[in-house]
Coordinates of C-alpha atoms in Angstrom, one line a residue:
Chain A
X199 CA -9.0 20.9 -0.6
X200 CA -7.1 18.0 -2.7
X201 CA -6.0 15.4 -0.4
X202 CA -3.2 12.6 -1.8
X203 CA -3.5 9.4 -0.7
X204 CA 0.1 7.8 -0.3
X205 CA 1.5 4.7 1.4
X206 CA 3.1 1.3 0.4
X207 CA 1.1 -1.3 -1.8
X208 CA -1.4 -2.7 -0.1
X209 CA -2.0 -0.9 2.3
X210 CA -5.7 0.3 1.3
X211 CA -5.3 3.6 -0.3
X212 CA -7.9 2.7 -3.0
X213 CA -10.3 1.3 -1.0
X214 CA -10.2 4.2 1.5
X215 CA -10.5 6.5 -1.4
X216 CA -13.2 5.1 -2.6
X217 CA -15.3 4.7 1.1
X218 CA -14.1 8.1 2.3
X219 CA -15.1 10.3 -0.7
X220 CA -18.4 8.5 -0.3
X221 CA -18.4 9.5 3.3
X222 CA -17.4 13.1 2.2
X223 CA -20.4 13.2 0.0
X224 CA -22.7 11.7 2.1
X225 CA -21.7 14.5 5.1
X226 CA -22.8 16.9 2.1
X227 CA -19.4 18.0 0.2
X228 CA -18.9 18.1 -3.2
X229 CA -16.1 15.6 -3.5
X230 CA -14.4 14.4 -7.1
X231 CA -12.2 11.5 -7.0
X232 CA -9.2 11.1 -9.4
X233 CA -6.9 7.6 -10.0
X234 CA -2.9 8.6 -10.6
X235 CA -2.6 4.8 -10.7
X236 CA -2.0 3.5 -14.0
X237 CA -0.7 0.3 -12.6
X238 CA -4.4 -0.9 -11.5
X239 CA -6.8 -3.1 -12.8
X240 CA -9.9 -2.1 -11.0
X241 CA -9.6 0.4 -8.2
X242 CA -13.0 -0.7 -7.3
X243 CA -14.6 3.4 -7.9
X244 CA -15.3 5.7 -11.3
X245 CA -13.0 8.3 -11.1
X246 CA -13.6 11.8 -12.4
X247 CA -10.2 11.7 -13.9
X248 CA -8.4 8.5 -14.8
X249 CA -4.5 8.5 -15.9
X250 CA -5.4 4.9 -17.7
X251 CA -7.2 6.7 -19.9
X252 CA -3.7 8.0 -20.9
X253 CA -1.8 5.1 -20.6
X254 CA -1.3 1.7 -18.2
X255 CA 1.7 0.0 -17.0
X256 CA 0.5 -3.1 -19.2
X257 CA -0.2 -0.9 -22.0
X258 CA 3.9 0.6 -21.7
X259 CA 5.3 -3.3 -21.2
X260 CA 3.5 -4.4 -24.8
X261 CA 4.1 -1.1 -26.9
X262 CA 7.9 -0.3 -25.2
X263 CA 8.6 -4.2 -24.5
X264 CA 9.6 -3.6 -21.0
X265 CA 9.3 -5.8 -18.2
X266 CA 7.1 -4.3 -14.6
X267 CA 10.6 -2.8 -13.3
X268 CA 11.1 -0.5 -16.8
X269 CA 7.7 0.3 -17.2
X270 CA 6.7 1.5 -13.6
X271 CA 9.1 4.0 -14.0
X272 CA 8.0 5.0 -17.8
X273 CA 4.8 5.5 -16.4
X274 CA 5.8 7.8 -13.5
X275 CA 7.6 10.0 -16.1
X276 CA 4.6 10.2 -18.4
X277 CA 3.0 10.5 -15.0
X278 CA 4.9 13.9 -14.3
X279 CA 4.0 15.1 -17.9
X280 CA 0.2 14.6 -17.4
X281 CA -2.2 17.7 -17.0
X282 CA -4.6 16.7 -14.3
X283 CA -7.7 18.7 -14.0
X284 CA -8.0 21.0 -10.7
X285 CA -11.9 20.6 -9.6
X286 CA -11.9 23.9 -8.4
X287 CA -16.0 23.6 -8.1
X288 CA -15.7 20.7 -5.5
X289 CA -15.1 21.1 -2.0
X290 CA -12.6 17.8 -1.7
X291 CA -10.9 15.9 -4.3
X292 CA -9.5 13.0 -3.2
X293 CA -6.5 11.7 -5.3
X294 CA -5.7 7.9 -5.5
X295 CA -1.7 7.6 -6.1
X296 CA 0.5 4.8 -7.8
X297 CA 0.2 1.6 -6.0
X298 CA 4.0 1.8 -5.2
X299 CA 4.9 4.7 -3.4
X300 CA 8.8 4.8 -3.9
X301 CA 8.9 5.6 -7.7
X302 CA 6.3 8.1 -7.1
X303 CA 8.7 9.8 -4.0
X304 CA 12.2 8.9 -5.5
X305 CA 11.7 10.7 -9.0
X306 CA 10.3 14.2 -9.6
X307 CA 7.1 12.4 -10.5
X308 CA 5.4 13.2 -7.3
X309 CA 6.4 16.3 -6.2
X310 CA 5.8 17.9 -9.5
X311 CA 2.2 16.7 -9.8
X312 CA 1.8 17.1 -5.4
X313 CA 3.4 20.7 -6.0
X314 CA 0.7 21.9 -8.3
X315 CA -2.3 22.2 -6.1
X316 CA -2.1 25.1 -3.5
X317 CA -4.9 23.8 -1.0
X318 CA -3.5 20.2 -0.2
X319 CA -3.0 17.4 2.7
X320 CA -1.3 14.2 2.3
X321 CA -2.5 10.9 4.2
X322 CA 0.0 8.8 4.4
X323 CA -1.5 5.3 4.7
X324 CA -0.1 2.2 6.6
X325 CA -1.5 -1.1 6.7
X326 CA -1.4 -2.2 10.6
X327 CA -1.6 -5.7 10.7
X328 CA 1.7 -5.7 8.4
X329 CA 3.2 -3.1 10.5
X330 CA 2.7 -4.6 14.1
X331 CA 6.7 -5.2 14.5
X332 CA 7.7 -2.4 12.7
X333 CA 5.8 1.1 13.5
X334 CA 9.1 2.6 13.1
X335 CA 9.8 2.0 9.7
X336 CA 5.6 3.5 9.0
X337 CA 6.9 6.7 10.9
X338 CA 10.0 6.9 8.7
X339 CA 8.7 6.4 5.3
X340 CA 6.0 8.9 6.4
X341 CA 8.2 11.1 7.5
X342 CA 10.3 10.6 3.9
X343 CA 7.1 11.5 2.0
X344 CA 6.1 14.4 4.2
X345 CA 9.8 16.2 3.8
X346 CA 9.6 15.2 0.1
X347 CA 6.4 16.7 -1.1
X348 CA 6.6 19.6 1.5
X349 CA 3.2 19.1 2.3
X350 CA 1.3 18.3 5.5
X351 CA 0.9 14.7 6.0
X352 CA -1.2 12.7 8.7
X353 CA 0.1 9.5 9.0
X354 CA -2.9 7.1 9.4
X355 CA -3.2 3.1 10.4
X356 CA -5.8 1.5 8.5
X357 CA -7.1 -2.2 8.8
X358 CA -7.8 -1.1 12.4
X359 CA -10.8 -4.1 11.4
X360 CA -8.2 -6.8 10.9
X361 CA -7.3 -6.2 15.0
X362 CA -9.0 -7.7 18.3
X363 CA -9.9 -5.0 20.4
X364 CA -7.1 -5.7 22.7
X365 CA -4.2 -5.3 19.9
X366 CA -5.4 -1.9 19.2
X367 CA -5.1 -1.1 23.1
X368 CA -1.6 -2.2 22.2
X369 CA -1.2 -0.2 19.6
X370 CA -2.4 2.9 21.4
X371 CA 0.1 2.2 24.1
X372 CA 2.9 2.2 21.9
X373 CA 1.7 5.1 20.1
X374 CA 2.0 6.7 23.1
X375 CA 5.3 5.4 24.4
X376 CA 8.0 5.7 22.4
X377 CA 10.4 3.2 24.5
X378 CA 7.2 0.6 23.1
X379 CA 7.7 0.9 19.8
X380 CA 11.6 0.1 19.9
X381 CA 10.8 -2.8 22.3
X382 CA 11.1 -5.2 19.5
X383 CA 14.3 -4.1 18.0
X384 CA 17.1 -6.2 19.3
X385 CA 19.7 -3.9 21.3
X386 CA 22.7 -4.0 19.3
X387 CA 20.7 -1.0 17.5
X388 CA 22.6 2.2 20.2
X389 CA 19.3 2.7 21.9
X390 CA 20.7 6.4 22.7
X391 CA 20.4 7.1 18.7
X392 CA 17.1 5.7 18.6
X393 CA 15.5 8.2 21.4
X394 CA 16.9 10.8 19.8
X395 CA 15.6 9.5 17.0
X396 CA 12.3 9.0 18.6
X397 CA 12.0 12.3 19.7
X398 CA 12.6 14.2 16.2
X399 CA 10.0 11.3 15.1
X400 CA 7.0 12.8 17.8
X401 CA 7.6 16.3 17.0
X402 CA 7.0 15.6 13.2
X403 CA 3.7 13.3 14.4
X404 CA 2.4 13.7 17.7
X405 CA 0.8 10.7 19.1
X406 CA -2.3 12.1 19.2
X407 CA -2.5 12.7 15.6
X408 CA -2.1 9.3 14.0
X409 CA -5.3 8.3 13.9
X410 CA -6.3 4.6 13.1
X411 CA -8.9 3.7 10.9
X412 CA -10.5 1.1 9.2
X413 CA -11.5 1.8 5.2
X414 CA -13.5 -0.8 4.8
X415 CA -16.0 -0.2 7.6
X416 CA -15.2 3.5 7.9
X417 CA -14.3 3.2 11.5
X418 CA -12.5 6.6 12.2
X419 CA -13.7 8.6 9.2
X420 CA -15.2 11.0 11.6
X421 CA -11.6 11.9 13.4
X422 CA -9.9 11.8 10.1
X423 CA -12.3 14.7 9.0
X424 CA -12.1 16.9 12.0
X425 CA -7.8 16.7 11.6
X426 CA -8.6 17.5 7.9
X427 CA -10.5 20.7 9.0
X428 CA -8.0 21.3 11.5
X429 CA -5.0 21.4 8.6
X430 CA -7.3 23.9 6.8
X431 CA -8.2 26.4 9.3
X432 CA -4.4 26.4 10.6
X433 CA -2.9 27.0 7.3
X434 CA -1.1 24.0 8.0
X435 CA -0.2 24.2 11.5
X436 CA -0.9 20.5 13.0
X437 CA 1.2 21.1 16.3
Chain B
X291 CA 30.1 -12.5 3.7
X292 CA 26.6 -12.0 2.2
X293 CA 25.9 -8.2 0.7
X294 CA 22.4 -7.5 -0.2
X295 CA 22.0 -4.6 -2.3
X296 CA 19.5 -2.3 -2.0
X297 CA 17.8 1.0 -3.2
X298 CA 14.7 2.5 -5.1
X299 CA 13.9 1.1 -9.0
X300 CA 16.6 3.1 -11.3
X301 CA 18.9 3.3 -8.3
X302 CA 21.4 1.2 -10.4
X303 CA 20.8 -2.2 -8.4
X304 CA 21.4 -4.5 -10.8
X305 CA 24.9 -2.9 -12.6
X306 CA 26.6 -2.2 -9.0
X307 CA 25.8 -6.3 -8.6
X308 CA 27.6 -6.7 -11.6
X309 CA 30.4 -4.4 -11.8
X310 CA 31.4 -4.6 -8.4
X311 CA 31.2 -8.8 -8.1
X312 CA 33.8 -9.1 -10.9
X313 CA 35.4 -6.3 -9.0
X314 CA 35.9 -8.9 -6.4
X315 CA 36.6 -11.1 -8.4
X316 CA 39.3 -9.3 -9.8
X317 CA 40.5 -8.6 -6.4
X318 CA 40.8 -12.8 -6.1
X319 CA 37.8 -13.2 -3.5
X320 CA 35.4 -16.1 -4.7
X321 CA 32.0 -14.3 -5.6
X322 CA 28.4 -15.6 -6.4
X323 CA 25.8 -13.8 -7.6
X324 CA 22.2 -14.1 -6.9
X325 CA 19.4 -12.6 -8.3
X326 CA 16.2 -12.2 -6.1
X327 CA 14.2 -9.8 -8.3
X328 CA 11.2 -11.2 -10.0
X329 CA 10.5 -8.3 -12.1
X330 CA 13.7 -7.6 -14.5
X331 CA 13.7 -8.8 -18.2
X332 CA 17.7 -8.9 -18.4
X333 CA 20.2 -8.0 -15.3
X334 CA 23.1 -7.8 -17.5
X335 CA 24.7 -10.8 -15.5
X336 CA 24.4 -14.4 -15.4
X337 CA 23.5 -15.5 -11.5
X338 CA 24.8 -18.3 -9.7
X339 CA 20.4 -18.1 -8.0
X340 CA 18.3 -16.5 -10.3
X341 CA 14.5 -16.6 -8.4
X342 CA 13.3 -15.7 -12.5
X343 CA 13.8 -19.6 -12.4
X344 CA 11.1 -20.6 -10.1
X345 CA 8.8 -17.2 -11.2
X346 CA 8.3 -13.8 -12.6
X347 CA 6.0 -10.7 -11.7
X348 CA 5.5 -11.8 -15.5
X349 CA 4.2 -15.6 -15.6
X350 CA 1.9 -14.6 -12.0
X351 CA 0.5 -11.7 -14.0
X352 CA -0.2 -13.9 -17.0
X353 CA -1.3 -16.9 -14.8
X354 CA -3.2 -15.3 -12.0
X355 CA -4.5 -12.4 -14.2
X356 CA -3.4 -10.2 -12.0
X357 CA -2.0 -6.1 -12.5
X358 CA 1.6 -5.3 -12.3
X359 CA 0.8 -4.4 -8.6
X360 CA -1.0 -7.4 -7.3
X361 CA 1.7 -9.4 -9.1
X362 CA 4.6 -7.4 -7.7
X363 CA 3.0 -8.5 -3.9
X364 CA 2.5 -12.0 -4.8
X365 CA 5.3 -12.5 -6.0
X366 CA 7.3 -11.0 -3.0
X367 CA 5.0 -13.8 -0.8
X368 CA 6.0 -15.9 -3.2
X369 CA 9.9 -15.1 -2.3
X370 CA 9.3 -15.0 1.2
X371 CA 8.8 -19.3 0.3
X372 CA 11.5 -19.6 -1.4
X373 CA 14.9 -21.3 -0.1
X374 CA 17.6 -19.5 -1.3
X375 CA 21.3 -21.3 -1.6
X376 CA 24.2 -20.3 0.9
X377 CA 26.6 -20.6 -1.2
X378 CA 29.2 -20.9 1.7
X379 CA 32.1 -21.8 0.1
X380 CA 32.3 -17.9 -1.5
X381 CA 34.0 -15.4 0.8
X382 CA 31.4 -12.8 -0.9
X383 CA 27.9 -13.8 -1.8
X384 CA 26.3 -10.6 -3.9
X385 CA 22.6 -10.3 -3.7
X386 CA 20.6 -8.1 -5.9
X387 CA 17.3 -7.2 -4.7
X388 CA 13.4 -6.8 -6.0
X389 CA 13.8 -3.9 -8.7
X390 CA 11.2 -2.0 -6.0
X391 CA 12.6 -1.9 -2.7
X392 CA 9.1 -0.7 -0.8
X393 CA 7.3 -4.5 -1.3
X394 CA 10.1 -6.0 -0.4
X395 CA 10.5 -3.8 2.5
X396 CA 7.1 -3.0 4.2
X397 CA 6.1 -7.0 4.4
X398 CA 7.5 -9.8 5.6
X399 CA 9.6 -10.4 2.6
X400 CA 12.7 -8.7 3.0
X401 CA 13.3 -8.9 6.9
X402 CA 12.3 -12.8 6.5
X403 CA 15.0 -13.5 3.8
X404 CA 18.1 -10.9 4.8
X405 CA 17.6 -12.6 8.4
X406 CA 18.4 -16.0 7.2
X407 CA 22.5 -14.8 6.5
X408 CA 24.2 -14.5 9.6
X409 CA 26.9 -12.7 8.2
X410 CA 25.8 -9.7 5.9
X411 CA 25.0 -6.5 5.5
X412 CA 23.4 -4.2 3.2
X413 CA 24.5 -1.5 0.4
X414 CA 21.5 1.8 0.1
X415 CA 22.0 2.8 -3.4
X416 CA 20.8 6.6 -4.4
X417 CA 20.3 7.8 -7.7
X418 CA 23.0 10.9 -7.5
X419 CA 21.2 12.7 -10.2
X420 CA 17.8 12.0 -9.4
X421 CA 18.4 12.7 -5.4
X422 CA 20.3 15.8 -5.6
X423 CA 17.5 18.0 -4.2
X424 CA 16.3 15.0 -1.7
X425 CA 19.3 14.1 0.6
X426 CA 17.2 14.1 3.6
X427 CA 14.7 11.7 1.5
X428 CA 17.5 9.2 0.7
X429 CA 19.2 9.3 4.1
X430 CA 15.3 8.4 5.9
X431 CA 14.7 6.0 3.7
X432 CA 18.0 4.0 4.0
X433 CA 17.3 4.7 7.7
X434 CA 14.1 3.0 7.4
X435 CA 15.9 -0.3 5.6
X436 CA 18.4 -0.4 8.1
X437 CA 15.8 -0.2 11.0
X438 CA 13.7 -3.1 9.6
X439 CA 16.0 -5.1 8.1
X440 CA 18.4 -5.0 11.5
X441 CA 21.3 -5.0 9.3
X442 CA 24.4 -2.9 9.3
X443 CA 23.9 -0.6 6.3
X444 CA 26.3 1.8 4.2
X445 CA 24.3 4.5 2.2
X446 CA 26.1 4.7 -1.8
X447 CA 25.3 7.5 -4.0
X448 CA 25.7 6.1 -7.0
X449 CA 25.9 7.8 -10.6
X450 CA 29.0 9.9 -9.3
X451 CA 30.0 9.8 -13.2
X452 CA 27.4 11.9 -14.4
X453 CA 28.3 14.7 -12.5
X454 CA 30.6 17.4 -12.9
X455 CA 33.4 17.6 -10.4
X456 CA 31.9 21.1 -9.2
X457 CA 28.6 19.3 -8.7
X458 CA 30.9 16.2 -6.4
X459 CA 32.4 19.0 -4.5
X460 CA 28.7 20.0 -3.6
X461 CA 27.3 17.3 -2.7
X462 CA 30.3 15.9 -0.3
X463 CA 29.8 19.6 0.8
X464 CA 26.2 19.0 2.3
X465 CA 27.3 15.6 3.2
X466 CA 29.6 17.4 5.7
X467 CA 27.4 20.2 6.4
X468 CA 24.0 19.2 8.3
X469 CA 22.7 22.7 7.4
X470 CA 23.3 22.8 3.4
X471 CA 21.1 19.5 3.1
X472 CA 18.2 21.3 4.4
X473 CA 18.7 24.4 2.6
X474 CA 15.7 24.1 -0.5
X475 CA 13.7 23.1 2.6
X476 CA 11.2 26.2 2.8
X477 CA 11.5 27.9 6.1
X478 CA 7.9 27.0 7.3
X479 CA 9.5 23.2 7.9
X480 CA 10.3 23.5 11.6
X481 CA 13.2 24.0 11.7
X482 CA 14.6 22.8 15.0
X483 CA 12.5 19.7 14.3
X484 CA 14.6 19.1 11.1
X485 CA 18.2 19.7 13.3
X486 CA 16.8 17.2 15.7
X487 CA 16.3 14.8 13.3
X488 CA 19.6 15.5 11.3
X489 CA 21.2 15.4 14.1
X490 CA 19.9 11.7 14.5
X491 CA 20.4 11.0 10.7
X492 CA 24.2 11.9 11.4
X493 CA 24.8 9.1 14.0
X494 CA 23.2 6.5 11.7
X495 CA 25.6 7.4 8.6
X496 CA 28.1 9.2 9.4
X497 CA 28.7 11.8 7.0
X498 CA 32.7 9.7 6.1
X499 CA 30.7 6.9 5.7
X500 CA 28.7 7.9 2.5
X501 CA 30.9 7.0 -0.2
X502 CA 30.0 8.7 -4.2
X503 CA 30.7 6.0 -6.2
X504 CA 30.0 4.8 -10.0
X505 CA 29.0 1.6 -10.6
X506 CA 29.2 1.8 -14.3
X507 CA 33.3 3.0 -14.0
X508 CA 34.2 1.3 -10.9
X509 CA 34.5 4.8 -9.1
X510 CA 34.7 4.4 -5.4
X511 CA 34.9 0.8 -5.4
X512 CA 38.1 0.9 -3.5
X513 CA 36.6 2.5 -0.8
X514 CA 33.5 0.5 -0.5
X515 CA 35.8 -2.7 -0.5
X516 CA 37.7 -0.7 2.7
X517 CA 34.0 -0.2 4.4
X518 CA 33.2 -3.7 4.2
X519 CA 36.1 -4.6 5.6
X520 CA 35.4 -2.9 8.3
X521 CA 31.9 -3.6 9.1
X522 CA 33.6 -7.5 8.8
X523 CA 36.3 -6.7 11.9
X524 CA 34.2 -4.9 14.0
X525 CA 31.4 -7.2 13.9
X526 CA 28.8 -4.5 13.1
X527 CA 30.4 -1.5 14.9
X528 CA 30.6 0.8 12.0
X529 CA 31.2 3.9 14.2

């Protein structure tokens, strides 16, 4: 199975790649890990495959003297032109993507490269402390990835670490009650639009299937892997 | 009135900033311009605020030996800090944004500084060309923007000039027709899931409300001038 991990900078999509392929492995899998980053300095893990072996960002700003903006983008091109090897002998491979998710979603870049792997899963990473006020924006960007690359996506909350035991009760809650999450918003947003909203939202990720996590301690690996196994048995069939 | 423009890197930020403030100018409004992206070599424009003056994704990289991603997320902490200028004796303040829109978006950044204008609202740029396949994509993500930045927000698709008239006909045809933007969906998307959530999509942007401009030739310039208008007498009420 190849599993992308996705979701805005920072939210820990390295370090969870790195702690939950060595979770993989140590549960007996064969698991290869492979960095689509070319923007990082060290992702902290030796991949199997390594795109800065083809190129870096830093290494397109000197040789095409472009500034970050230009050469973010020249790398997701050369991105979509790389042949990435397939594994096929392992039992997970676990792909780290671009630290910024948007050039990855908004140009072919990503669906090309998601699109060539039949057996795949997308976790699409959020980083909960940042996302306390805005749970809705997580669930839309999600949602955004999981339409664009047309493959199943569990949206996960990591940093689940960072959090007192009582803001994750919180969390839970609002997880499980939609009115919650739009308690914040100030209501001059029509509140009828955002329940219908809402409702579309839960159908695409039921409450019971965003899991949080924590990457660094590997708090909630276990859950992760049974809705992993669940993906595969169902052919893709979370409901 | 203060117009922060908005979109994914390659969107055309940066030349709708330009084109359509001397567009205003033109029109005999007083303009300003202000640049509040860190990571561009050359806008095309001389601002009236250029944050380039206080730092670049650039100098941090350089000076805090950091990757083009850690440098990018400093240095949109780094903007959070910043004070920016009013510039209230301008009846239109133009503000381009971070040449990324995700950073900007999914921390504090963005809702911290658009929240300091009372009067303003925001311009979603797609990339035409680039999106044609991905309406949904572009609508959820300008969805997403609007939700966090609790801003009134047109969605532009931009880069009307490099299509053929057949191809405009198209696209203003799915606009209309809920159905035709989900039709490269494959079947196994739910499909009543996906007419819920258009359904939603539709009351947020109304499908009249999506103007196809250029903002290379000026294309649809008119109209956008009429929308703002608009959002500016009603207060917000762009329905």
């Amino acid at each position: 199975m190849n599993i992308f991990i996705l979701g805005p900078a920072g939210s820990g999509k390295s370090l969870l790649a790195r702690n939950f392929s060595s979770y993989l492995a140590s549960e007996g899998y064969r698991v290869r890990l492979v960095n689509l980053d070319p923007g990082v300095l060290d992702p902290g893990y030796r991949p199997d495959f390594d795109i800065r072996s083809n190129f870096t960002v830093e290494s397109i700003m000197r040789e095409e003297n472009l500034g970050p903006n230009g050469a973010i983008l020249e790398a997701m091109d050369r991105l979509a032109k790389t042949a990435i090897p397939r594994f096929e002998d392992s039992d997970y491979v676990i792909f780290d993507t671009p630290g910024q998710l948007e050039p990855f979603l908004f140009r072919e870049t990503g669906r090309r490269i998601v699109g060539r792997f039949p057996d795949r899963c997308c976790l699409f990473i959020g980083d909960l402390p940042a996302l306390r006020g805005n749970l809705l924006g997580f669930y839309l960007y999600a949602l955004t990835a999981y339409l664009t690359l047309e493959t199943e996506t569990i949206a996960v909350l990591n940093k689940a670490d960072l959090l007192s035991p009582e803001e994750i009760g919180e969390i839970e809650e609002s997880l499980n009650d939609p009115v919650k999450i739009l308690a914040r918003k100030p209501l001059n947003l029509r509140e009828e639009m955002n329940m219908e909203l809402l409702k579309a939202l839960r159908v695409f990720f039921p409450p019971k299937r965003v899991p949080l996590i924590s990457a660094k301690t590997g708090f909630g690996f276990d859950e992760l892997l049974t809705m992993l196994y669940e993906i595969k048995c169902a052919c893709g069939d979370l409901t």
